[in-house]
Amino acid sequence: MQTIDYIPISSLNHFAYCPHRCWRMFCAGEFVDNQYTIEGTSLHDRVHSFGEQNREEVWQVRAVWLKSERYKLIGKSDLIESLSGEFYPVEYKRGRKGEWDNDEMQVVAQALCLEEMTGKTVTKGYIYYAQSHQRQPVEISPILREQAINIIDQVFELLQTGNQPLASYQKRCMGCSLYDSCLPKIAAKVSRYREVIV
């Protein structure tokens, strides 16, 4: 069993999207670019230049490293805002609001780090979707916190044991850059296969 000191904040997003994808990326070291990942990387390259500014009453700082000793999380923020002494993480995504809540898990993880680093409760965060040019508010509710902490525990177990979750085909698979290496439809057929002994 491998010892893991910290897990990447982004791993919560990938695990919430698909545990098998998370395993392929963080245990097997597999990553394949597609249109969506290239657009996302380009967006984050622009965002991840450190800088700070004031926009009216809002203080903004980009590309700050976040860390939590309690939850053993580490990662770089896209944008942290502060207004009237309150802090808000803002996560940038390339597309528009989708059907799944995996992006929210990444925002909650950033909020957990911010709370530990600042000593202040973080009640809200945002996801900025570049395609629609809109911010989606994320209320850091007790339910979302509990979901994120549960995923943190599952990601730790995944990374420490290296046990591969089964691939299962879902609608979201078609947008995944690892679809061709995962082949979830074939995995399902193989699992149903039974050798006939004559």
Short mmCIF file of C-alpha atoms in Angstrom, two decimals:
data_model
loop_
_atom_site.label_atom_id
_atom_site.label_comp_id
_atom_site.label_asym_id
_atom_site.label_seq_id
_atom_site.Cartn_x
_atom_site.Cartn_y
_atom_site.Cartn_z
CA MET A 1 0.00 0.00 0.00
CA GLN A 2 1.38 3.37 -1.03
CA THR A 3 1.63 6.24 1.48
CA ILE A 4 -0.10 9.39 0.26
CA ASP A 5 0.68 12.69 1.99
CA TYR A 6 -1.72 14.94 0.09
CA ILE A 7 -4.26 14.54 -2.67
CA PRO A 8 -4.78 17.06 -5.49
CA ILE A 9 -7.88 19.23 -5.13
CA SER A 10 -8.70 18.46 -8.76
CA SER A 11 -8.89 14.72 -7.99
CA LEU A 12 -12.23 15.28 -6.24
CA ASN A 13 -13.65 16.64 -9.49
CA HIS A 14 -12.39 13.65 -11.48
CA PHE A 15 -13.57 11.11 -8.89
CA ALA A 16 -17.03 12.67 -8.69
CA TYR A 17 -17.21 12.53 -12.50
CA CYS A 18 -15.99 8.93 -12.68
CA PRO A 19 -13.95 6.91 -10.16
CA HIS A 20 -12.45 4.84 -13.00
CA ARG A 21 -11.25 8.02 -14.77
CA CYS A 22 -9.71 9.21 -11.49
CA TRP A 23 -7.87 5.90 -11.15
CA ARG A 24 -6.55 6.08 -14.71
CA MET A 25 -5.28 9.62 -14.22
CA PHE A 26 -3.86 9.51 -10.71
CA CYS A 27 -2.88 5.84 -10.29
CA ALA A 28 -2.08 4.66 -13.82
CA GLY A 29 -0.76 8.06 -14.96
CA GLU A 30 -2.88 8.05 -18.11
CA PHE A 31 -4.06 11.22 -19.74
CA VAL A 32 -5.20 11.84 -23.29
CA ASP A 33 -6.08 15.24 -24.69
CA ASN A 34 -9.23 15.92 -26.65
CA GLN A 35 -10.94 19.14 -27.75
CA TYR A 36 -12.34 19.76 -24.27
CA THR A 37 -9.09 19.17 -22.35
CA ILE A 38 -7.09 21.35 -24.75
CA GLU A 39 -9.60 24.19 -24.39
CA GLY A 40 -9.54 23.74 -20.60
CA THR A 41 -5.74 23.77 -20.47
CA SER A 42 -5.63 26.92 -22.59
CA LEU A 43 -8.13 28.62 -20.28
CA HIS A 44 -6.17 27.66 -17.15
CA ASP A 45 -2.87 28.76 -18.70
CA ARG A 46 -4.36 32.25 -19.02
CA VAL A 47 -5.88 32.17 -15.52
CA HIS A 48 -2.89 30.69 -13.69
CA SER A 49 -0.66 33.74 -13.90
CA PHE A 50 -0.18 35.04 -10.38
CA GLY A 51 -1.56 38.51 -9.84
CA GLU A 52 -3.79 40.56 -7.61
CA GLN A 53 -6.05 43.52 -8.13
CA ASN A 54 -8.96 45.43 -6.67
CA ARG A 55 -12.17 45.63 -8.65
CA GLU A 56 -14.23 48.21 -6.83
CA GLU A 57 -14.65 46.69 -3.35
CA VAL A 58 -13.56 43.17 -4.32
CA TRP A 59 -9.95 42.07 -3.82
CA GLN A 60 -8.88 39.37 -6.29
CA VAL A 61 -5.81 37.16 -6.31
CA ARG A 62 -5.03 34.52 -8.95
CA ALA A 63 -3.01 31.31 -8.93
CA VAL A 64 -2.62 30.94 -5.16
CA TRP A 65 -1.59 27.56 -3.77
CA LEU A 66 -4.17 26.16 -1.35
CA LYS A 67 -3.46 23.52 1.27
CA SER A 68 -5.29 21.77 4.08
CA GLU A 69 -3.50 19.77 6.75
CA ARG A 70 -6.78 18.52 8.16
CA TYR A 71 -8.03 17.07 4.88
CA LYS A 72 -4.59 16.59 3.27
CA LEU A 73 -5.53 18.58 0.17
CA ILE A 74 -3.28 20.63 -2.07
CA GLY A 75 -3.78 22.52 -5.32
CA LYS A 76 -3.69 25.85 -7.10
CA SER A 77 -6.71 28.13 -7.17
CA ASP A 78 -7.88 29.88 -10.30
CA LEU A 79 -9.17 32.93 -8.44
CA ILE A 80 -9.80 33.87 -4.82
CA GLU A 81 -11.96 36.88 -4.07
CA SER A 82 -12.45 38.76 -0.83
CA LEU A 83 -15.30 41.12 -0.05
CA SER A 84 -15.96 42.60 3.39
CA GLY A 85 -13.57 40.10 4.98
CA GLU A 86 -15.25 37.06 3.38
CA PHE A 87 -13.35 34.79 0.97
CA TYR A 88 -14.76 33.05 -2.10
CA PRO A 89 -13.07 30.54 -4.43
CA VAL A 90 -13.81 30.91 -8.15
CA GLU A 91 -13.09 27.89 -10.36
CA TYR A 92 -12.83 28.41 -14.13
CA LYS A 93 -14.25 25.83 -16.54
CA ARG A 94 -14.22 25.88 -20.34
CA GLY A 95 -17.80 24.93 -21.17
CA ARG A 96 -21.16 25.69 -19.68
CA LYS A 97 -23.04 24.32 -16.70
CA GLY A 98 -23.53 20.59 -17.27
CA GLU A 99 -25.76 17.92 -15.82
CA TRP A 100 -23.32 16.78 -13.14
CA ASP A 101 -22.04 18.32 -9.93
CA ASN A 102 -18.37 17.25 -10.08
CA ASP A 103 -17.18 20.85 -10.59
CA GLU A 104 -18.89 21.79 -7.32
CA MET A 105 -16.75 19.26 -5.43
CA GLN A 106 -13.62 21.09 -6.56
CA VAL A 107 -15.02 24.40 -5.28
CA VAL A 108 -15.93 22.85 -1.92
CA ALA A 109 -12.41 21.41 -1.59
CA GLN A 110 -10.97 24.86 -2.22
CA ALA A 111 -13.34 26.29 0.40
CA LEU A 112 -12.13 23.72 2.96
CA CYS A 113 -8.54 24.79 2.31
CA LEU A 114 -9.41 28.49 2.48
CA GLU A 115 -11.18 28.02 5.81
CA GLU A 116 -8.13 26.38 7.32
CA MET A 117 -5.74 28.95 5.85
CA THR A 118 -7.76 32.04 6.84
CA GLY A 119 -9.67 30.88 9.93
CA LYS A 120 -12.89 32.14 8.33
CA THR A 121 -15.95 30.13 7.31
CA VAL A 122 -16.46 30.04 3.54
CA THR A 123 -20.16 29.94 2.70
CA LYS A 124 -20.07 30.41 -1.05
CA GLY A 125 -17.95 29.86 -4.13
CA TYR A 126 -18.41 30.20 -7.87
CA ILE A 127 -17.79 28.31 -11.08
CA TYR A 128 -17.11 30.57 -14.05
CA TYR A 129 -18.07 28.88 -17.32
CA ALA A 130 -16.09 30.44 -20.16
CA GLN A 131 -18.45 29.33 -22.95
CA SER A 132 -21.49 31.01 -21.41
CA HIS A 133 -19.49 33.80 -19.68
CA GLN A 134 -21.53 33.21 -16.54
CA ARG A 135 -20.78 32.49 -12.92
CA GLN A 136 -22.66 29.68 -11.25
CA PRO A 137 -22.91 30.20 -7.48
CA VAL A 138 -22.07 27.23 -5.26
CA GLU A 139 -23.53 27.35 -1.76
CA ILE A 140 -21.10 25.55 0.54
CA SER A 141 -23.88 23.72 2.38
CA PRO A 142 -23.45 21.03 5.06
CA ILE A 143 -24.62 18.45 2.50
CA LEU A 144 -21.99 19.51 -0.07
CA ARG A 145 -19.31 19.54 2.65
CA GLU A 146 -20.26 16.01 3.67
CA GLN A 147 -20.17 14.84 0.04
CA ALA A 148 -16.74 16.39 -0.50
CA ILE A 149 -15.29 14.89 2.70
CA ASN A 150 -16.68 11.50 1.70
CA ILE A 151 -15.01 11.81 -1.71
CA ILE A 152 -11.73 12.86 -0.07
CA ASP A 153 -11.79 9.61 1.93
CA GLN A 154 -12.55 7.58 -1.21
CA VAL A 155 -9.78 9.26 -3.23
CA PHE A 156 -7.29 8.59 -0.42
CA GLU A 157 -8.26 4.93 -0.41
CA LEU A 158 -8.04 4.79 -4.21
CA LEU A 159 -4.57 6.34 -4.31
CA GLN A 160 -3.22 4.33 -1.37
CA THR A 161 -4.48 0.93 -2.51
CA GLY A 162 -4.34 1.47 -6.26
CA ASN A 163 -7.42 -0.73 -6.58
CA GLN A 164 -9.01 -0.12 -9.97
CA PRO A 165 -12.73 0.73 -9.91
CA LEU A 166 -14.74 -0.98 -12.62
CA ALA A 167 -15.54 1.06 -15.69
CA SER A 168 -19.25 1.50 -16.20
CA TYR A 169 -20.75 3.14 -19.27
CA GLN A 170 -22.78 6.30 -18.66
CA LYS A 171 -23.92 9.19 -20.83
CA ARG A 172 -20.98 11.30 -19.63
CA CYS A 173 -18.47 8.78 -21.03
CA MET A 174 -18.81 10.21 -24.55
CA GLY A 175 -17.18 13.50 -23.52
CA CYS A 176 -14.29 11.83 -21.65
CA SER A 177 -10.82 12.07 -23.20
CA LEU A 178 -10.01 8.57 -21.87
CA TYR A 179 -13.00 6.90 -23.54
CA ASP A 180 -10.90 5.07 -26.15
CA SER A 181 -8.56 3.57 -23.56
CA CYS A 182 -11.32 2.81 -21.06
CA LEU A 183 -13.87 1.33 -23.50
CA PRO A 184 -16.61 1.06 -20.88
CA LYS A 185 -19.10 -0.64 -23.22
CA ILE A 186 -16.63 -3.45 -23.92
CA ALA A 187 -15.83 -3.81 -20.22
CA ALA A 188 -19.53 -4.34 -19.53
CA LYS A 189 -19.76 -7.01 -22.25
CA VAL A 190 -16.68 -8.83 -20.94
CA SER A 191 -18.06 -8.87 -17.41
CA ARG A 192 -21.23 -10.59 -18.72
CA TYR A 193 -19.28 -13.13 -20.73
CA ARG A 194 -19.32 -16.67 -19.42
CA GLU A 195 -17.18 -19.34 -21.05
CA VAL A 196 -19.17 -22.32 -22.14
CA ILE A 197 -17.53 -25.62 -21.22
CA VAL A 198 -18.40 -28.46 -23.59
#
